[in-house]
PDB file of C-alpha atoms in Angstrom:
ATOM      1  CA  UNK A   1      -0.341   0.048  -0.005  1.00 48.00           C
ATOM      2  CA  UNK A   2       2.621   2.280   1.211  1.00 50.00           C
ATOM      3  CA  UNK A   3       5.110   1.792  -2.003  1.00 51.00           C
ATOM      4  CA  UNK A   4       1.879   1.959  -4.341  1.00 52.00           C
ATOM      5  CA  UNK A   5       1.717   5.924  -3.182  1.00 52.00           C
ATOM      6  CA  UNK A   6       5.230   7.016  -3.643  1.00 60.00           C
ATOM      7  CA  UNK A   7       5.749   5.076  -6.997  1.00 63.00           C
ATOM      8  CA  UNK A   8       2.479   5.394  -8.443  1.00 68.00           C
ATOM      9  CA  UNK A   9       2.352   9.154  -7.470  1.00 74.00           C
ATOM     10  CA  UNK A  10       0.317  11.039  -9.603  1.00 77.00           C
ATOM     11  CA  UNK A  11       1.453  14.367  -8.550  1.00 75.00           C
ATOM     12  CA  UNK A  12       5.298  12.962  -9.771  1.00 77.00           C
ATOM     13  CA  UNK A  13       4.342  10.592 -12.373  1.00 75.00           C
ATOM     14  CA  UNK A  14       1.387  11.533 -14.932  1.00 75.00           C
ATOM     15  CA  UNK A  15      -1.928   8.949 -15.149  1.00 75.00           C
ATOM     16  CA  UNK A  16      -5.408   8.644 -15.329  1.00 74.00           C
ATOM     17  CA  UNK A  17      -7.214   9.008 -11.989  1.00 74.00           C
ATOM     18  CA  UNK A  18     -10.163   9.610 -13.444  1.00 74.00           C
ATOM     19  CA  UNK A  19     -12.983  13.071 -14.321  1.00 77.00           C
ATOM     20  CA  UNK A  20     -14.388  13.187 -10.968  1.00 76.00           C
ATOM     21  CA  UNK A  21     -11.859  15.245  -8.293  1.00 74.00           C
ATOM     22  CA  UNK A  22     -13.445  13.449  -5.186  1.00 76.00           C
ATOM     23  CA  UNK A  23     -14.657  10.259  -6.293  1.00 78.00           C
ATOM     24  CA  UNK A  24     -11.952   8.542  -8.385  1.00 80.00           C
ATOM     25  CA  UNK A  25      -8.694   6.280  -8.560  1.00 79.00           C
ATOM     26  CA  UNK A  26      -7.104   8.201  -5.655  1.00 81.00           C
ATOM     27  CA  UNK A  27     -10.137   7.959  -3.925  1.00 81.00           C
ATOM     28  CA  UNK A  28      -9.017   3.741  -3.748  1.00 80.00           C
ATOM     29  CA  UNK A  29      -5.253   4.444  -3.084  1.00 82.00           C
ATOM     30  CA  UNK A  30      -5.844   7.030  -0.462  1.00 86.00           C
ATOM     31  CA  UNK A  31      -9.147   7.511   0.998  1.00 88.00           C
ATOM     32  CA  UNK A  32     -10.336   3.807   1.440  1.00 88.00           C
ATOM     33  CA  UNK A  33      -7.009   2.740   3.068  1.00 87.00           C
ATOM     34  CA  UNK A  34      -7.244   6.102   5.125  1.00 87.00           C
ATOM     35  CA  UNK A  35     -10.980   4.846   6.296  1.00 87.00           C
ATOM     36  CA  UNK A  36     -10.116   1.906   7.009  1.00 84.00           C
ATOM     37  CA  UNK A  37      -6.952   1.653   9.423  1.00 82.00           C
ATOM     38  CA  UNK A  38      -9.192   4.644  10.697  1.00 80.00           C
ATOM     39  CA  UNK A  39     -11.756   2.346  12.334  1.00 77.00           C
ATOM     40  CA  UNK A  40      -9.341   0.796  14.502  1.00 72.00           C
ATOM     41  CA  UNK A  41      -9.995   4.251  16.581  1.00 70.00           C
ATOM     42  CA  UNK A  42     -13.909   4.275  15.961  1.00 66.00           C
ATOM     43  CA  UNK A  43     -15.320   3.527  18.938  1.00 61.00           C
ATOM     44  CA  UNK A  44     -19.292   1.893  18.225  1.00 61.00           C
ATOM     45  CA  UNK A  45     -16.484  -0.430  15.930  1.00 58.00           C
ATOM     46  CA  UNK A  46     -15.770  -1.428  18.901  1.00 57.00           C
ATOM     47  CA  UNK A  47     -18.545  -2.086  21.116  1.00 61.00           C
ATOM     48  CA  UNK A  48     -19.194  -4.587  17.960  1.00 58.00           C
ATOM     49  CA  UNK A  49     -16.513  -6.310  18.187  1.00 61.00           C
ATOM     50  CA  UNK A  50     -16.242  -6.150  22.431  1.00 60.00           C
ATOM     51  CA  UNK A  51     -12.493  -4.720  22.163  1.00 63.00           C
ATOM     52  CA  UNK A  52     -11.490  -1.349  22.898  1.00 63.00           C
ATOM     53  CA  UNK A  53      -8.579   0.515  22.075  1.00 61.00           C
ATOM     54  CA  UNK A  54      -6.720  -0.376  25.290  1.00 66.00           C
ATOM     55  CA  UNK A  55      -7.236  -4.047  24.426  1.00 67.00           C
ATOM     56  CA  UNK A  56      -5.715  -3.181  20.662  1.00 64.00           C
ATOM     57  CA  UNK A  57      -3.021  -0.925  22.682  1.00 63.00           C
ATOM     58  CA  UNK A  58      -2.314  -4.087  24.492  1.00 66.00           C
ATOM     59  CA  UNK A  59      -2.143  -6.574  21.890  1.00 64.00           C
ATOM     60  CA  UNK A  60      -0.188  -4.625  18.861  1.00 66.00           C
ATOM     61  CA  UNK A  61       1.581  -1.943  20.973  1.00 66.00           C
ATOM     62  CA  UNK A  62       1.309   1.376  21.317  1.00 70.00           C
ATOM     63  CA  UNK A  63       3.471   2.226  18.983  1.00 76.00           C
ATOM     64  CA  UNK A  64       1.817  -0.171  16.333  1.00 75.00           C
ATOM     65  CA  UNK A  65      -1.539   1.990  16.847  1.00 75.00           C
ATOM     66  CA  UNK A  66       1.013   4.964  16.654  1.00 80.00           C
ATOM     67  CA  UNK A  67       2.281   3.536  13.262  1.00 83.00           C
ATOM     68  CA  UNK A  68      -1.049   2.916  11.979  1.00 82.00           C
ATOM     69  CA  UNK A  69      -3.180   6.557  12.822  1.00 83.00           C
ATOM     70  CA  UNK A  70      -0.207   8.276  11.232  1.00 86.00           C
ATOM     71  CA  UNK A  71      -0.439   6.085   8.210  1.00 90.00           C
ATOM     72  CA  UNK A  72      -3.947   6.991   7.698  1.00 89.00           C
ATOM     73  CA  UNK A  73      -3.481  10.657   8.304  1.00 88.00           C
ATOM     74  CA  UNK A  74      -0.884  10.622   5.997  1.00 90.00           C
ATOM     75  CA  UNK A  75      -3.326   8.982   3.474  1.00 91.00           C
ATOM     76  CA  UNK A  76      -5.851  11.544   4.367  1.00 91.00           C
ATOM     77  CA  UNK A  77      -3.483  14.067   3.577  1.00 90.00           C
ATOM     78  CA  UNK A  78      -2.414  13.035   0.476  1.00 88.00           C
ATOM     79  CA  UNK A  79      -6.504  12.348  -0.949  1.00 90.00           C
ATOM     80  CA  UNK A  80      -7.660  15.883   0.502  1.00 91.00           C
ATOM     81  CA  UNK A  81      -4.281  17.549  -1.328  1.00 88.00           C
ATOM     82  CA  UNK A  82      -5.303  15.251  -4.448  1.00 86.00           C
ATOM     83  CA  UNK A  83      -8.842  16.883  -4.333  1.00 88.00           C
ATOM     84  CA  UNK A  84      -7.481  20.184  -4.346  1.00 89.00           C
ATOM     85  CA  UNK A  85      -4.942  20.139  -6.960  1.00 88.00           C
ATOM     86  CA  UNK A  86      -7.248  17.733  -9.376  1.00 86.00           C
ATOM     87  CA  UNK A  87      -9.650  20.955  -8.911  1.00 86.00           C
ATOM     88  CA  UNK A  88      -7.377  23.043 -10.283  1.00 87.00           C
ATOM     89  CA  UNK A  89      -5.816  21.132 -12.904  1.00 82.00           C
ATOM     90  CA  UNK A  90      -8.048  18.329 -14.889  1.00 76.00           C
ATOM     91  CA  UNK A  91      -6.656  15.033 -15.914  1.00 68.00           C
ATOM     92  CA  UNK A  92      -3.002  16.009 -15.498  1.00 72.00           C
ATOM     93  CA  UNK A  93      -1.937  16.620 -11.884  1.00 76.00           C
ATOM     94  CA  UNK A  94       1.730  16.179 -12.243  1.00 74.00           C
ATOM     95  CA  UNK A  95       3.640  18.857 -10.092  1.00 76.00           C
ATOM     96  CA  UNK A  96       5.816  20.045 -13.278  1.00 77.00           C
ATOM     97  CA  UNK A  97       2.416  21.992 -13.768  1.00 77.00           C
ATOM     98  CA  UNK A  98       2.975  24.678 -11.049  1.00 80.00           C
ATOM     99  CA  UNK A  99       0.835  26.400  -8.721  1.00 83.00           C
ATOM    100  CA  UNK A 100      -1.845  28.812  -9.818  1.00 84.00           C
ATOM    101  CA  UNK A 101      -2.801  31.768  -7.188  1.00 84.00           C
ATOM    102  CA  UNK A 102      -6.235  30.325  -6.693  1.00 86.00           C
ATOM    103  CA  UNK A 103      -4.713  26.888  -5.537  1.00 88.00           C
ATOM    104  CA  UNK A 104      -2.160  28.059  -3.353  1.00 86.00           C
ATOM    105  CA  UNK A 105      -5.272  29.977  -1.351  1.00 84.00           C
ATOM    106  CA  UNK A 106      -7.467  27.429  -1.586  1.00 90.00           C
ATOM    107  CA  UNK A 107      -4.454  24.773   0.078  1.00 90.00           C
ATOM    108  CA  UNK A 108      -4.277  27.623   3.026  1.00 86.00           C
ATOM    109  CA  UNK A 109      -7.620  27.868   3.361  1.00 88.00           C
ATOM    110  CA  UNK A 110      -8.689  24.045   3.217  1.00 92.00           C
ATOM    111  CA  UNK A 111      -5.718  22.973   5.556  1.00 91.00           C
ATOM    112  CA  UNK A 112      -6.620  25.877   8.245  1.00 88.00           C
ATOM    113  CA  UNK A 113     -10.488  25.040   8.773  1.00 91.00           C
ATOM    114  CA  UNK A 114      -8.905  21.064   9.072  1.00 93.00           C
ATOM    115  CA  UNK A 115      -6.476  22.479  11.431  1.00 91.00           C
ATOM    116  CA  UNK A 116      -8.915  24.248  13.504  1.00 87.00           C
ATOM    117  CA  UNK A 117     -11.921  21.289  13.317  1.00 89.00           C
ATOM    118  CA  UNK A 118      -9.030  19.278  15.039  1.00 89.00           C
ATOM    119  CA  UNK A 119      -7.631  21.110  17.634  1.00 87.00           C
ATOM    120  CA  UNK A 120     -11.640  21.417  18.538  1.00 85.00           C
ATOM    121  CA  UNK A 121     -12.757  18.672  18.208  1.00 86.00           C
ATOM    122  CA  UNK A 122     -10.021  16.788  20.408  1.00 86.00           C
ATOM    123  CA  UNK A 123     -10.398  19.732  22.825  1.00 84.00           C
ATOM    124  CA  UNK A 124     -14.298  18.614  23.193  1.00 83.00           C
ATOM    125  CA  UNK A 125     -13.009  15.165  23.243  1.00 80.00           C
ATOM    126  CA  UNK A 126     -10.442  15.440  26.029  1.00 82.00           C
ATOM    127  CA  UNK A 127      -7.753  13.975  23.494  1.00 82.00           C
ATOM    128  CA  UNK A 128      -4.037  16.390  23.895  1.00 85.00           C
ATOM    129  CA  UNK A 129      -2.457  14.030  21.479  1.00 85.00           C
ATOM    130  CA  UNK A 130      -5.455  15.490  19.063  1.00 85.00           C
ATOM    131  CA  UNK A 131      -4.795  18.903  19.924  1.00 86.00           C
ATOM    132  CA  UNK A 132      -0.840  18.165  19.504  1.00 88.00           C
ATOM    133  CA  UNK A 133      -2.113  17.067  16.074  1.00 90.00           C
ATOM    134  CA  UNK A 134      -3.711  20.306  15.607  1.00 89.00           C
ATOM    135  CA  UNK A 135      -1.896  22.282  16.572  1.00 88.00           C
ATOM    136  CA  UNK A 136       0.815  20.678  14.164  1.00 90.00           C
ATOM    137  CA  UNK A 137      -1.614  20.988  11.485  1.00 91.00           C
ATOM    138  CA  UNK A 138      -1.518  24.698  12.105  1.00 88.00           C
ATOM    139  CA  UNK A 139       1.914  25.576  12.490  1.00 88.00           C
ATOM    140  CA  UNK A 140       2.334  24.067   8.846  1.00 90.00           C
ATOM    141  CA  UNK A 141      -0.544  26.021   7.666  1.00 88.00           C
ATOM    142  CA  UNK A 142       1.269  29.299   9.059  1.00 85.00           C
ATOM    143  CA  UNK A 143       4.627  28.049   7.758  1.00 86.00           C
ATOM    144  CA  UNK A 144       2.999  27.573   4.342  1.00 86.00           C
ATOM    145  CA  UNK A 145       1.539  31.332   4.769  1.00 81.00           C
ATOM    146  CA  UNK A 146       4.402  32.997   5.319  1.00 80.00           C
ATOM    147  CA  UNK A 147       6.958  31.245   3.192  1.00 84.00           C
ATOM    148  CA  UNK A 148       4.976  30.100   0.304  1.00 85.00           C
ATOM    149  CA  UNK A 149       1.828  32.323  -0.288  1.00 78.00           C
ATOM    150  CA  UNK A 150       4.523  35.564   0.690  1.00 79.00           C
ATOM    151  CA  UNK A 151       6.542  35.100  -1.961  1.00 82.00           C
ATOM    152  CA  UNK A 152       3.813  33.886  -4.675  1.00 82.00           C
ATOM    153  CA  UNK A 153       0.954  34.899  -3.638  1.00 76.00           C
ATOM    154  CA  UNK A 154       0.134  38.678  -5.254  1.00 83.00           C
ATOM    155  CA  UNK A 155      -2.867  41.369  -4.889  1.00 84.00           C
ATOM    156  CA  UNK A 156      -6.121  40.284  -3.426  1.00 85.00           C
ATOM    157  CA  UNK A 157      -5.315  36.835  -2.953  1.00 79.00           C
ATOM    158  CA  UNK A 158      -2.299  38.192  -0.641  1.00 81.00           C
ATOM    159  CA  UNK A 159      -3.969  40.315   1.545  1.00 84.00           C
ATOM    160  CA  UNK A 160      -7.251  38.066   1.915  1.00 82.00           C
ATOM    161  CA  UNK A 161      -4.226  35.164   3.106  1.00 77.00           C
ATOM    162  CA  UNK A 162      -2.970  37.051   5.518  1.00 81.00           C
ATOM    163  CA  UNK A 163      -6.126  38.385   6.824  1.00 86.00           C
ATOM    164  CA  UNK A 164      -7.859  35.163   7.013  1.00 80.00           C
ATOM    165  CA  UNK A 165      -5.337  33.961   8.759  1.00 80.00           C
ATOM    166  CA  UNK A 166      -5.003  36.856  11.154  1.00 84.00           C
ATOM    167  CA  UNK A 167      -8.407  36.722  12.146  1.00 85.00           C
ATOM    168  CA  UNK A 168      -8.507  32.864  12.221  1.00 80.00           C
ATOM    169  CA  UNK A 169      -5.702  32.401  14.373  1.00 81.00           C
ATOM    170  CA  UNK A 170      -7.335  35.481  16.896  1.00 87.00           C
ATOM    171  CA  UNK A 171     -10.024  33.299  16.982  1.00 81.00           C
ATOM    172  CA  UNK A 172      -8.741  30.050  17.942  1.00 78.00           C
ATOM    173  CA  UNK A 173      -6.786  31.817  20.681  1.00 81.00           C
ATOM    174  CA  UNK A 174      -9.720  33.188  21.873  1.00 82.00           C
ATOM    175  CA  UNK A 175     -12.058  30.229  21.391  1.00 75.00           C
ATOM    176  CA  UNK A 176      -9.205  27.648  23.341  1.00 72.00           C
ATOM    177  CA  UNK A 177      -8.779  29.347  26.030  1.00 80.00           C
ATOM    178  CA  UNK A 178     -11.961  30.145  26.576  1.00 75.00           C
ATOM    179  CA  UNK A 179     -12.386  26.172  26.156  1.00 71.00           C
ATOM    180  CA  UNK A 180     -10.246  26.255  28.402  1.00 70.00           C
ATOM    181  CA  UNK A 181     -11.501  28.394  31.121  1.00 64.00           C
ATOM    182  CA  UNK A 182     -14.589  26.499  31.003  1.00 56.00           C
ATOM    183  CA  UNK A 183     -12.368  23.390  31.556  1.00 57.00           C
ATOM    184  CA  UNK A 184     -10.994  24.500  34.494  1.00 53.00           C
ATOM    185  CA  UNK A 185     -14.038  26.489  36.124  1.00 40.00           C
ATOM    186  CA  UNK A 186     -15.350  22.632  35.876  1.00 51.00           C
ATOM    187  CA  UNK A 187     -12.833  21.058  37.644  1.00 53.00           C
ATOM    188  CA  UNK A 188     -12.586  23.632  40.489  1.00 45.00           C
ATOM    189  CA  UNK A 189     -16.507  22.411  41.645  1.00 41.00           C
TER     190      UNK A 189
END
């Protein structure tokens, strides 16, 4: 599975992946394996199989479960990025085509939304690892905005990119503090 993702990667080698940006051969290559691997961590499946994540941890070990989660995350990232790339470059998705300004802006917006959603869902579920992953994705988005977007975006796209990033960071900080404050308030009662 991993070998196929790197050796036949449509970002580097021209391949016909289908016409639809979301439902195409890349869904079978990256999205379906990500969903299957994510089932290891899905609580309703554990109830049906009468097994818990702790049982899996004891059976396979912590490193194996982290590896499964990492591979599922990488496949999900590849799939989401391929959908965005496919929207802007119908047919051929290879990186030698370059990246348009709209595409750069779309990557920033989509990954900022994903990072923010990850942080708040993890905070709601009280998952420290999930919050760290969300902030890791947010760090990548911020780095991309300052390194890539600043160099490549022009005019309105550049302004919107930095205004949106700034506002979302302020909003994330405010909401994160509010959630943390509510949590600390509940703990003191």
